[in-house]
Coordinates of C-alpha atoms in Angstrom, one line a residue:
X1260 CA 0.0 0.0 0.0
X1261 CA 1.5 3.3 -1.1
X1262 CA 1.2 6.4 1.2
X1263 CA 2.3 10.0 0.9
X1264 CA 4.1 12.0 3.6
X1265 CA 3.7 15.7 4.2
X1266 CA 7.0 16.4 2.4
X1267 CA 5.5 14.8 -0.8
X1268 CA 7.5 11.6 -0.5
X1269 CA 5.6 8.5 -1.7
X1270 CA 6.6 5.2 -0.1
X1271 CA 5.4 1.7 0.8
X1272 CA 3.5 1.8 4.1
X1273 CA 5.0 -0.2 7.0
X1274 CA 2.7 -3.0 7.9
X1275 CA 2.2 -1.9 11.4
X1276 CA 1.1 1.6 10.3
X1277 CA -1.4 0.5 7.6
X1278 CA -4.6 0.7 9.7
X1279 CA -3.7 4.0 11.2
X1280 CA -3.1 5.6 7.8
X1281 CA -6.3 4.1 6.4
X1282 CA -8.4 5.3 9.3
X1283 CA -6.8 8.8 9.3
X1284 CA -7.5 9.1 5.5
X1285 CA -11.1 7.9 6.2
X1286 CA -11.5 10.7 8.7
X1287 CA -10.6 13.3 6.0
X1288 CA -12.9 11.7 3.4
X1289 CA -15.7 11.7 6.0
X1290 CA -15.0 15.4 6.8
X1291 CA -15.2 16.2 3.1
X1292 CA -18.5 14.5 2.8
X1293 CA -19.8 16.4 5.8
X1294 CA -18.6 19.6 4.3
X1295 CA -20.6 18.9 1.1
X1296 CA -23.8 18.0 3.0
X1297 CA -23.4 20.7 5.7
X1298 CA -21.6 23.7 4.3
X1299 CA -21.7 25.5 7.7
X1300 CA -19.6 22.8 9.3
X1301 CA -16.5 24.0 11.2
X1302 CA -14.0 21.2 11.8
X1303 CA -12.0 20.6 15.0
X1304 CA -10.0 17.4 15.4
X1305 CA -10.2 14.3 13.2
X1306 CA -7.7 11.6 14.3
X1307 CA -7.4 7.8 13.8
X1308 CA -7.7 5.7 17.0
X1309 CA -6.9 2.2 18.0
X1310 CA -10.5 1.2 17.1
X1311 CA -11.3 3.4 14.2
X1312 CA -11.6 7.2 13.6
X1313 CA -13.7 10.2 14.4
X1314 CA -14.1 13.9 13.6
X1315 CA -15.3 16.6 16.0
X1316 CA -17.4 19.1 14.1
X1317 CA -19.3 22.3 15.0
X1318 CA -22.5 22.2 12.9
X1319 CA -24.1 25.3 14.4
X1320 CA -27.8 24.8 15.1
X1321 CA -27.9 21.5 13.2
X1322 CA -28.4 18.4 15.3
X1323 CA -27.2 15.1 13.7
X1324 CA -28.6 11.7 14.6
X1325 CA -27.6 8.1 13.5
X1326 CA -30.3 8.4 10.9
X1327 CA -28.1 10.9 9.1
X1328 CA -25.1 8.6 8.8
X1329 CA -26.2 6.7 5.7
X1330 CA -26.3 10.0 3.7
X1331 CA -22.7 10.8 4.8
X1332 CA -21.6 7.3 3.9
X1333 CA -23.1 7.6 0.4
X1334 CA -21.3 10.9 -0.1
X1335 CA -18.1 9.3 1.1
X1336 CA -18.5 6.5 -1.5
X1337 CA -19.0 9.2 -4.2
X1338 CA -15.8 10.9 -3.2
X1339 CA -13.9 7.5 -3.1
X1340 CA -15.2 6.6 -6.6
X1341 CA -14.0 10.0 -7.9
X1342 CA -10.5 8.8 -7.0
X1343 CA -9.2 12.3 -5.9
X1344 CA -5.5 12.6 -5.4
X1345 CA -4.5 13.4 -1.8
X1346 CA -1.8 16.0 -2.0
X1347 CA 0.3 17.6 0.8
X1348 CA 1.7 21.1 1.0
X1349 CA 3.4 23.2 3.7
X1350 CA 2.8 26.8 4.6
X1351 CA 4.6 29.3 6.8
X1352 CA 2.6 30.1 10.0
X1353 CA 1.1 33.5 8.8
X1354 CA 0.0 32.0 5.5
X1355 CA -1.4 28.9 7.3
X1356 CA -3.5 31.1 9.6
X1357 CA -4.7 33.2 6.6
X1358 CA -5.8 30.1 4.7
X1359 CA -7.7 28.8 7.6
X1360 CA -9.3 32.2 8.3
X1361 CA -10.3 32.4 4.6
X1362 CA -12.0 29.1 4.8
X1363 CA -13.8 30.0 8.1
X1364 CA -11.9 27.3 10.1
X1365 CA -11.8 29.0 13.5
X1366 CA -10.9 25.8 15.4
X1367 CA -7.9 25.2 13.1
X1368 CA -6.8 28.8 13.6
X1369 CA -6.9 28.2 17.4
X1370 CA -5.1 25.0 16.9
X1371 CA -2.3 26.8 15.1
X1372 CA -2.1 29.3 17.9
X1373 CA -1.4 26.4 20.3
X1374 CA 1.5 25.1 18.3
X1375 CA 5.1 26.1 18.9
X1376 CA 6.3 29.2 16.9
X1377 CA 8.8 27.0 14.9
X1378 CA 6.2 24.3 14.1
X1379 CA 6.0 23.1 10.5
X1380 CA 2.4 23.5 9.4
X1381 CA 1.4 21.0 6.8
X1382 CA -1.8 20.4 5.0
X1383 CA -3.4 17.8 2.8
X1384 CA -5.9 18.5 0.0
X1385 CA -8.3 16.3 -1.8
X1386 CA -10.5 18.1 -4.3
X1387 CA -12.2 21.0 -2.6
X1388 CA -11.3 19.8 0.9
X1389 CA -8.2 21.0 2.8
X1390 CA -7.2 19.8 6.2
X1391 CA -4.3 20.8 8.5
X1392 CA -2.5 17.5 9.2
X1393 CA 1.0 16.0 9.6
X1394 CA 0.0 12.8 7.7
X1395 CA 0.9 10.4 6.2
X1396 CA -2.1 9.5 4.1
X1397 CA -3.3 7.3 1.3
X1398 CA -2.3 8.6 -2.1
X1399 CA -5.9 8.5 -3.6
X1400 CA -9.3 8.4 -2.1
X1401 CA -10.1 5.2 -4.0
X1402 CA -7.5 3.4 -1.9
X1403 CA -10.1 3.5 1.0
X1404 CA -11.6 0.0 0.5
X1405 CA -13.9 -0.6 3.5
X1406 CA -15.4 1.7 6.1
X1407 CA -18.5 2.1 8.2
X1408 CA -19.8 5.0 10.3
X1409 CA -20.7 3.7 13.7
X1410 CA -22.2 6.5 15.8
X1411 CA -22.5 10.0 17.0
X1412 CA -21.8 11.5 20.4
X1413 CA -20.9 14.8 22.0
X1414 CA -17.3 16.0 22.7
X1415 CA -16.1 19.3 24.3
X1416 CA -13.6 21.3 22.2
X1417 CA -10.1 20.4 23.7
X1418 CA -11.9 18.0 26.1
X1419 CA -12.7 21.0 28.3
X1420 CA -16.2 21.2 29.7
X1421 CA -16.0 25.0 29.7
X1422 CA -15.8 24.9 25.9
X1423 CA -18.4 24.3 23.3
X1424 CA -19.9 20.9 22.9
X1425 CA -19.1 19.6 19.4
X1426 CA -20.6 16.7 17.4
X1427 CA -18.3 13.7 17.2
X1428 CA -18.9 11.4 14.2
X1429 CA -17.3 8.0 14.6
X1430 CA -16.4 5.3 12.2
X1431 CA -14.2 2.3 11.5
X1432 CA -12.1 1.4 8.5
X1433 CA -10.2 -1.7 7.4
X1434 CA -7.9 -3.0 4.7
X1435 CA -10.6 -5.1 3.1
X1436 CA -14.4 -5.7 3.1
X1437 CA -13.7 -9.1 4.7
X1438 CA -12.0 -7.5 7.7
X1439 CA -14.8 -5.0 8.0
X1440 CA -17.4 -7.8 7.8
X1441 CA -15.6 -9.7 10.6
X1442 CA -15.4 -6.6 12.7
X1443 CA -19.2 -5.9 12.3
X1444 CA -19.9 -9.6 13.1
X1445 CA -18.0 -9.3 16.3
X1446 CA -19.7 -5.9 17.1
X1447 CA -23.1 -7.6 16.6
X1448 CA -22.0 -10.4 18.9
X1449 CA -20.7 -7.9 21.5
X1450 CA -24.1 -6.2 21.4
X1451 CA -25.8 -9.5 22.0
X1452 CA -23.5 -10.1 24.9
X1453 CA -23.9 -6.6 26.4
X1454 CA -23.7 -7.0 30.1
X1455 CA -26.3 -4.2 30.7
X1456 CA -28.9 -6.1 28.7
X1457 CA -28.1 -9.5 30.1
X1458 CA -27.8 -8.1 33.6
X1459 CA -31.4 -6.7 33.3
X1460 CA -32.8 -10.0 31.8
X1461 CA -31.2 -12.1 34.5
X1462 CA -31.9 -9.7 37.4
X1463 CA -28.2 -9.2 38.3
X1464 CA -27.9 -5.5 38.8
X1465 CA -29.6 -2.2 37.9
X1466 CA -28.6 1.4 37.3
X1467 CA -30.9 4.4 37.9
X1468 CA -31.0 8.1 37.4
X1469 CA -31.1 8.8 41.1
X1470 CA -27.6 7.3 41.5
X1471 CA -25.6 7.6 38.3
X1472 CA -22.5 5.5 38.3
X1473 CA -23.6 3.7 41.6
X1474 CA -24.8 0.2 40.7
X1475 CA -27.5 -1.6 42.6
X1476 CA -26.9 -5.4 42.9
X1477 CA -30.1 -7.4 42.8
X1478 CA -30.6 -10.9 44.4
X1479 CA -29.2 -12.7 41.4
X1480 CA -26.2 -10.4 41.1
X1481 CA -25.4 -10.8 44.8
X1482 CA -25.3 -14.5 44.5
X1483 CA -22.8 -14.1 41.6
X1484 CA -20.8 -11.5 43.5
X1485 CA -20.7 -13.6 46.7
X1486 CA -19.6 -16.7 44.7
X1487 CA -16.6 -14.7 43.4
X1488 CA -15.9 -13.4 46.9
X1489 CA -16.0 -16.9 48.4
X1490 CA -13.5 -18.0 45.8
X1491 CA -11.3 -15.0 46.5
X1492 CA -11.4 -15.7 50.3
X1493 CA -10.6 -19.3 49.9
X1494 CA -7.6 -18.6 47.6
X1495 CA -6.2 -15.9 49.9
X1496 CA -6.6 -18.0 53.1
X1497 CA -4.7 -20.7 51.3
X1498 CA -1.9 -18.3 50.4
X1499 CA -1.5 -16.9 53.9
X1500 CA -3.3 -13.6 53.7
X1501 CA -5.3 -12.0 56.5
X1502 CA -8.4 -10.0 55.8
X1503 CA -9.2 -6.5 57.2
X1504 CA -11.8 -3.8 56.7
X1505 CA -10.8 -0.2 56.8
X1506 CA -13.1 3.0 57.1
X1507 CA -14.6 4.4 54.0
X1508 CA -14.1 8.0 55.2
X1509 CA -10.8 9.3 56.6
X1510 CA -9.2 12.6 57.3
X1511 CA -7.6 14.6 54.5
X1512 CA -4.3 14.7 56.3
X1513 CA -4.0 10.9 55.7
X1514 CA -4.4 11.5 51.9
X1515 CA -1.9 14.3 51.9
X1516 CA 0.7 12.0 53.6
X1517 CA 0.0 9.2 51.1
X1518 CA 0.4 11.6 48.2
X1519 CA -3.1 11.0 46.8
X1520 CA -4.4 14.5 47.6
X1521 CA -1.7 16.1 45.4
X1522 CA -2.0 13.6 42.6
X1523 CA -5.7 12.5 42.7
X1524 CA -7.9 15.0 44.5
X1525 CA -9.9 15.9 41.4
X1526 CA -11.2 12.3 41.4
X1527 CA -12.0 12.2 45.2
X1528 CA -15.2 13.0 47.0
X1529 CA -14.8 14.9 50.2
X1530 CA -17.0 16.2 53.1
X1531 CA -16.6 18.3 56.2
X1532 CA -16.8 16.7 59.6
X1533 CA -16.2 18.6 62.8
X1534 CA -14.9 21.5 60.7
X1535 CA -12.2 19.3 59.1
X1536 CA -12.0 17.9 55.6
X1537 CA -12.5 14.2 55.3
X1538 CA -12.2 12.1 52.1
X1539 CA -14.2 9.2 50.9
X1540 CA -11.5 6.7 50.0
X1541 CA -10.7 6.2 46.3
X1542 CA -8.1 3.6 47.2
X1543 CA -7.6 1.2 50.1
X1544 CA -3.9 1.5 50.5
X1545 CA -3.6 4.3 53.2
X1546 CA -6.0 2.2 55.4
X1547 CA -3.8 -0.9 54.9
X1548 CA -0.8 1.2 55.9
X1549 CA -2.6 2.2 59.1
X1550 CA -3.3 -1.4 59.9
X1551 CA 0.4 -2.2 59.5
X1552 CA 1.3 0.8 61.6
X1553 CA -1.1 -0.2 64.5
X1554 CA 1.5 -2.4 66.1
X1555 CA 5.2 -3.1 66.2
X1556 CA 6.5 -5.6 63.7
X1557 CA 9.5 -7.9 63.7
X1558 CA 11.4 -9.2 60.6
X1559 CA 9.8 -12.6 61.5
X1560 CA 6.3 -11.1 60.8
X1561 CA 7.3 -10.4 57.2
X1562 CA 6.1 -10.9 54.6
X1563 CA 2.7 -9.7 56.0
X1564 CA -0.1 -10.1 53.4
X1565 CA -3.2 -8.0 54.2
X1566 CA -6.2 -8.4 52.0
X1567 CA -9.3 -6.1 51.8
X1568 CA -12.5 -6.1 49.8
X1569 CA -12.9 -2.4 50.1
X1570 CA -15.6 -0.3 48.6
X1571 CA -14.0 2.8 47.0
X1572 CA -15.5 5.9 45.3
X1573 CA -14.0 7.9 42.5
X1574 CA -15.5 10.8 40.6
X1575 CA -16.0 10.0 37.0
X1576 CA -17.5 12.3 34.4
X1577 CA -21.1 11.4 33.7
X1578 CA -20.5 10.9 30.0
X1579 CA -17.8 8.3 30.8
X1580 CA -20.1 6.1 32.8
X1581 CA -20.8 2.7 31.2
X1582 CA -22.7 -0.1 32.9
X1583 CA -20.4 -1.9 35.3
X1584 CA -17.3 -1.1 33.2
X1585 CA -17.1 2.5 34.4
X1586 CA -18.8 3.4 37.7
X1587 CA -18.3 5.8 40.6
X1588 CA -18.1 3.2 43.3
X1589 CA -16.8 -0.4 43.2
X1590 CA -15.2 -3.1 45.3
X1591 CA -11.5 -3.5 44.9
X1592 CA -10.1 -7.0 45.8
X1593 CA -7.1 -5.3 47.2
X1594 CA -4.1 -6.6 49.1
X1595 CA -1.0 -5.0 50.5
X1596 CA 2.1 -7.0 51.2
X1597 CA 4.8 -5.6 53.5
X1598 CA 8.1 -7.3 53.2
X1599 CA 11.9 -7.1 53.4
X1600 CA 13.9 -6.2 50.3
X1601 CA 15.2 -9.7 49.8
X1602 CA 11.6 -11.0 49.7
X1603 CA 10.5 -8.8 46.7
X1604 CA 11.1 -11.4 43.9
X1605 CA 9.4 -14.3 45.7
X1606 CA 6.4 -12.2 46.7
X1607 CA 5.8 -10.8 43.2
X1608 CA 6.2 -14.3 41.8
X1609 CA 3.6 -15.6 44.3
X1610 CA 1.1 -12.9 43.2
X1611 CA 1.7 -13.7 39.5
X1612 CA 0.9 -17.4 40.2
X1613 CA -2.3 -16.4 41.9
X1614 CA -3.4 -14.1 39.0
X1615 CA -2.5 -16.9 36.6
X1616 CA -4.6 -19.4 38.6
X1617 CA -7.6 -17.1 38.7
X1618 CA -7.5 -16.1 35.0
X1619 CA -7.1 -19.7 33.9
X1620 CA -10.1 -20.7 36.0
X1621 CA -12.2 -18.4 33.7
X1622 CA -10.5 -19.4 30.5
X1623 CA -8.8 -16.1 30.0
X1624 CA -5.5 -15.6 28.2
X1625 CA -3.5 -12.5 29.1
X1626 CA -0.6 -10.3 28.2
X1627 CA 1.8 -8.7 30.7
X1628 CA 2.9 -5.0 30.6
X1629 CA 5.5 -3.3 32.8
X1630 CA 4.8 0.4 33.4
X1631 CA 7.7 2.6 34.4
X1632 CA 8.2 5.9 36.2
X1633 CA 5.7 8.7 35.3
X1634 CA 6.6 12.4 35.1
X1635 CA 4.6 13.3 38.2
X1636 CA 6.2 10.7 40.4
X1637 CA 7.4 11.0 44.0
X1638 CA 10.5 9.5 45.5
X1639 CA 14.3 9.2 44.7
X1640 CA 15.9 7.9 41.5
X1641 CA 17.5 5.1 43.5
X1642 CA 14.2 3.8 44.9
X1643 CA 12.6 3.9 41.5
X1644 CA 15.4 2.0 39.9
X1645 CA 15.3 -0.6 42.7
X1646 CA 11.6 -1.0 42.4
X1647 CA 11.6 -1.3 38.6
X1648 CA 14.5 -3.8 38.7
X1649 CA 12.5 -5.8 41.3
X1650 CA 9.6 -6.2 39.0
X1651 CA 11.8 -7.0 36.0
X1652 CA 13.7 -9.7 37.9
X1653 CA 10.5 -11.4 39.0
X1654 CA 9.1 -11.4 35.4
X1655 CA 12.4 -12.7 34.0
X1656 CA 12.6 -15.4 36.6
X1657 CA 9.1 -16.5 35.8
X1658 CA 10.0 -16.5 32.1
X1659 CA 7.0 -14.3 31.2
X1660 CA 7.0 -12.2 28.0
X1661 CA 6.2 -8.6 28.7
X1662 CA 6.1 -5.2 27.0
X1663 CA 7.3 -2.0 28.5
X1664 CA 4.9 0.9 28.8
X1665 CA 7.2 3.9 29.5
X1666 CA 6.0 6.5 32.0
X1667 CA 2.7 4.9 32.9
X1668 CA 3.5 3.7 36.4
X1669 CA 1.7 4.9 39.5
X1670 CA 3.0 8.1 41.1
X1671 CA 4.5 6.1 43.9
X1672 CA 6.0 3.1 42.0
X1673 CA 6.3 1.0 38.8
X1674 CA 3.7 -1.7 38.1
X1675 CA 2.9 -4.8 36.2
X1676 CA -0.5 -4.8 34.5
X1677 CA -2.3 -7.9 33.3
X1678 CA -4.4 -7.5 30.1
X1679 CA -6.8 -10.4 29.8
X1680 CA -8.5 -11.5 26.6
X1681 CA -12.1 -12.5 26.5
X1682 CA -14.0 -14.9 24.2
X1683 CA -14.5 -12.1 21.6
X1684 CA -10.7 -11.3 21.6
X1685 CA -11.3 -8.0 23.4
X1686 CA -8.7 -7.0 26.1
X1687 CA -9.3 -5.7 29.6
X1688 CA -6.8 -4.4 32.1
X1689 CA -7.7 -6.0 35.4
X1690 CA -4.9 -7.4 37.6
X1691 CA -2.0 -5.2 38.7
X1692 CA 1.1 -5.4 40.9
X1693 CA 2.6 -2.2 42.1
X1694 CA 5.9 -2.1 43.9
X1695 CA 6.1 0.9 46.4
X1696 CA 9.1 2.3 48.2
X1697 CA 7.4 5.7 48.8
X1698 CA 4.4 5.1 51.0
X1699 CA 6.3 3.2 53.7
X1700 CA 8.7 6.2 53.7
X1701 CA 5.9 8.8 53.9
X1702 CA 4.2 7.1 56.8
X1703 CA 7.5 6.2 58.6
X1704 CA 6.8 2.4 58.6
X1705 CA 9.4 0.2 60.3
X1706 CA 10.1 -3.3 61.4
X1707 CA 12.7 -4.5 63.9
X1708 CA 15.5 -6.4 62.0
X1709 CA 17.6 -9.3 63.2
X1710 CA 20.2 -6.9 64.6
X1711 CA 17.6 -5.1 66.7
X1712 CA 17.7 -2.0 64.5
X1713 CA 14.7 -0.4 62.7
X1714 CA 14.3 -0.9 59.0
X1715 CA 11.8 0.3 56.4
X1716 CA 9.6 -2.3 54.7
X1717 CA 8.8 -2.5 51.0
X1718 CA 5.2 -2.5 50.0
X1719 CA 3.3 -4.3 47.2
X1720 CA -0.2 -3.1 46.1
X1721 CA -2.0 -5.7 44.1
X1722 CA -5.5 -6.6 42.8
X1723 CA -6.6 -9.7 40.8
X1724 CA -10.2 -9.0 39.8
X1725 CA -9.4 -5.2 39.9
X1726 CA -13.0 -4.0 40.4
X1727 CA -15.3 -6.9 41.3
X1728 CA -18.2 -5.0 39.7
X1729 CA -16.2 -4.5 36.4
X1730 CA -15.0 -8.1 36.5
X1731 CA -18.7 -9.3 36.7
X1732 CA -19.4 -7.2 33.7
X1733 CA -16.5 -8.8 31.8
X1734 CA -17.5 -12.3 32.9
X1735 CA -21.1 -11.6 31.9
X1736 CA -20.1 -10.7 28.3
X1737 CA -17.3 -13.4 28.2
X1738 CA -19.9 -16.1 29.0
X1739 CA -22.9 -14.3 27.4
X1740 CA -24.6 -14.8 30.7
X1741 CA -24.1 -18.6 30.6
X1742 CA -22.0 -18.8 33.8
X1743 CA -20.3 -22.0 34.8
X1744 CA -22.3 -24.0 37.4
X1745 CA -20.2 -22.8 40.5
X1746 CA -20.7 -19.2 39.5
X1747 CA -24.3 -19.2 38.1
X1748 CA -26.7 -17.1 40.2
X1749 CA -29.3 -19.9 39.7
X1750 CA -27.7 -23.3 39.3
X1751 CA -30.9 -25.4 38.9
X1752 CA -34.5 -24.6 38.0
X1753 CA -37.1 -27.2 38.9
X1754 CA -39.9 -27.3 36.3
X1755 CA -43.0 -29.4 37.1
X1756 CA -45.0 -30.5 34.1
X1757 CA -48.3 -30.1 35.8
X1758 CA -50.0 -29.5 39.2
X1759 CA -50.0 -33.4 39.6
X1760 CA -46.2 -33.4 39.9
X1761 CA -45.9 -30.3 42.1
X1762 CA -45.7 -32.1 45.4
X1763 CA -42.7 -34.2 44.2
X1764 CA -41.2 -31.1 42.6
X1765 CA -41.4 -29.4 46.0
X1766 CA -39.5 -32.3 47.6
X1767 CA -36.8 -32.1 44.9
X1768 CA -36.5 -28.3 45.5
X1769 CA -36.2 -28.8 49.2
X1770 CA -33.4 -31.5 48.7
X1771 CA -31.5 -29.1 46.5
X1772 CA -31.8 -26.2 49.0
X1773 CA -30.6 -28.6 51.8
X1774 CA -27.6 -29.4 49.7
X1775 CA -26.8 -25.6 49.3
X1776 CA -27.6 -25.6 45.6
X1777 CA -28.8 -22.2 44.3
X1778 CA -32.2 -23.1 42.8
X1779 CA -35.8 -22.0 42.1
X1780 CA -39.0 -23.9 41.7
X1781 CA -41.3 -22.6 38.9
X1782 CA -44.8 -22.8 40.4
X1783 CA -46.6 -21.1 37.5
X1784 CA -49.2 -22.9 35.5
X1785 CA -47.3 -22.4 32.2
X1786 CA -46.7 -25.0 29.5
X1787 CA -43.5 -27.0 30.1
X1788 CA -42.0 -25.9 26.7
X1789 CA -42.4 -22.3 27.6
X1790 CA -40.8 -22.8 31.0
X1791 CA -37.8 -24.6 29.5
X1792 CA -37.2 -21.9 26.8
X1793 CA -37.4 -19.2 29.4
X1794 CA -35.1 -21.0 31.9
X1795 CA -32.5 -21.7 29.1
X1796 CA -32.7 -18.4 27.1
X1797 CA -33.5 -15.8 29.8
X1798 CA -32.3 -17.2 33.1
X1799 CA -29.5 -19.2 31.4
X1800 CA -29.7 -21.9 34.1
X1801 CA -27.1 -24.6 33.8
X1802 CA -29.5 -27.4 34.7
X1803 CA -33.3 -27.7 34.4
X1804 CA -35.0 -30.5 36.3
X1805 CA -38.2 -31.5 34.5
X1806 CA -40.6 -33.3 36.8
X1807 CA -43.5 -35.1 35.2
X1808 CA -45.7 -38.1 36.1
X1809 CA -43.0 -40.7 35.3
X1810 CA -40.4 -38.9 37.4
X1811 CA -42.9 -38.6 40.2
X1812 CA -43.7 -42.3 40.1
X1813 CA -40.1 -43.4 39.9
X1814 CA -38.5 -40.9 42.2
X1815 CA -36.2 -39.6 39.4
X1816 CA -35.4 -36.3 37.7
X1817 CA -35.1 -35.5 34.0
X1818 CA -32.0 -33.3 33.8
X1819 CA -31.7 -30.9 30.8
X1820 CA -28.3 -29.5 30.2
X1821 CA -28.2 -25.8 29.1
X1822 CA -25.0 -26.2 27.1
X1823 CA -25.7 -29.4 25.2
X1824 CA -29.5 -29.4 25.1
X1825 CA -29.5 -33.1 26.1
X1826 CA -31.9 -34.5 28.7
X1827 CA -31.0 -37.5 30.9
X1828 CA -33.0 -39.2 33.5
X1829 CA -31.3 -40.1 36.8
X1830 CA -32.0 -40.5 40.5
X1831 CA -32.0 -37.3 42.5
X1832 CA -29.1 -38.6 44.6
X1833 CA -27.0 -39.1 41.5
X1834 CA -27.8 -35.6 40.3
X1835 CA -26.9 -34.1 43.7
X1836 CA -23.6 -36.0 43.7
X1837 CA -22.9 -34.7 40.2
X1838 CA -23.7 -31.0 40.8
X1839 CA -22.0 -31.0 44.3
X1840 CA -18.8 -32.2 42.6
X1841 CA -19.0 -29.5 39.9
X1842 CA -19.6 -26.8 42.5
X1843 CA -16.8 -28.0 44.8
X1844 CA -14.3 -28.2 41.9
X1845 CA -15.5 -24.9 40.4
X1846 CA -16.0 -26.2 36.9

C-alpha cells in the first residue's frame, strides 16, 4: 500500500502503520462528505484511533442523529469513486493562519495558535477539501476500500467542559471488506452479549438516574458476586493472607501524607466533619498502611499479606459512565504486602501465580505489561530504579514475556499490569502489581530487624479482579450470561410439568436447597415448553430438572443441560452428587 508523507514523498506503508493511515484518511474523506452536506460545518480534530476514527465538528444549530449517517456514507462513496489525489503542502505560519481564516476554520486557527512558533504546518488536500495535518495519508481516495460510520456523540472542544460541545462522528475502516465484515460480526456479537442487557434480563444489577454510576446489585447479582468473593477468600486464606476492613471516610491529612491528595484530589469525594475535611476513599492503600502501623513488627512477621474487599469511590464524568465497566463506586479486591527487600522477587512471583490461577479458571488468556516511572512521580531515583528492577527480575525469573509501557506507572511506584483477553478477543486491564518504596517512607513504617535496628519495609499493592463489579461485567459478556455452574446465580431450576407433579417437585426443590444448591421452583401454570425456553434463554440456568408423572412415580429427575441441550433421567441422589462435585471443583 502506497502512502504519501507531508513532504511529498511516496513510499510503501510499513505493515504496522497501515490501519492508522487508512483510518486517518477515512476521517478526512468523511469530513469532506460532511462539508458537502453541511456547508456551515467547522472542523476541529479528526484523528485515527486504535478502534477506528472520528471527527469533532461544529454544525451550528444543526443536530445530527444516527439516521443521518447513511447519507454521509453515500457521499463518502461518491468521493472515493471520484478517486481524488490526496496532496500535501506546507505553509509558513502566517499563511497557514490566513488560509484557515479564509475558509472559516476558527478551530484550526486556534489549533495553530497552540503550536510552537517554529512548528512546521502542513496540509493535505483532496478536491475542494483542505485539512491541516501531519500525515501520512493514502495517495488517492479510491484506496479506501472498507469503512462504516458507527455512531454520534458529544465532545467538548479540547476536552474542556467549559468549551463548546461539538458533534463527534465516529467510524471504522479496514484494509478489506472481509476484515470489516468480521469486525461488524464481532460488534453484533458484542451487542448480543452486552452485560447491561443480560444483567437486566437475569436480574443481576440495575442502574438508575437517582444514583448515576452507583450500581444496585439485585438478588441474582449478589449470588454471583458472593460466589466470586467466596473464591477470593478461599484462595487468599490458602496463600497466607489475613483480611481486614478499613473505614470508607478518613481525614484529608492521611491522603496528603500518602500523596493521593496532590495527585488524585480531582477524582476524590470529600466532606466536612467537625470543621475538618474528610475524604471518601478512592483507594484502600492508606487504610492498609494504618493497619500495619497499628503495632510493632519484627522481621519474623514479614512478609505480611493483608487483603481487603474495600468499597472505593471515584469521581468519573457522567459521560464516561458505562454499565459496570465505568462506575463511581466499586469493590477492589485489594491486598497490600509488607516485606523485606530480599523478599521482593518471591512475593511478586507468588502474586503472579495467583493471578494466573484465577484467570485460567475463567479461561482467559492474558498479556503482561511493565509500566515505568511517570513524570509526576514522588521518590528518589535510587528507589525507582530498585523498584523497577525488582519487577523486571520477577518477570524474567518467571519466564514471562512482557512489553514496557514507559512512563505509565503509579505516582509512587512502577507496576505490572495484566491485560486479559475474553471470548471475543477483546482485552481488559484487570490485575496489577505495584511495587512501592514511597508510602512506607511517607508514613514512617518500620520493622525490627535481626540486629535489633529499625528498617523500612517495602510494600506491594495488588489486585486480581481489579474491580469486582467490572469483573462481573466482563464475565457476563465473556460467557454471554451462561456462567459455569459454580458461579451461576441460579444453578438449577425445577420445572413441574403439571400440578399433579408439584408435590414431588417441592420435595426435589427442598433437597436441592438442603444441599446448598442455588435453585428455584417454577410454580406457574405455564406449558413446560415455555418454561424450558425461558429457563434456558433468559435465566441461562445450567440445569433444568423436568418433573412429570414418570419422574414422580419413579422418584427420578429428567436433567436438561443448558449447554448441550441433552436431557438425561437419573436419580435425585446421582444428580446431587454430580452437581456438588461441579460446585466443589468450580467447573
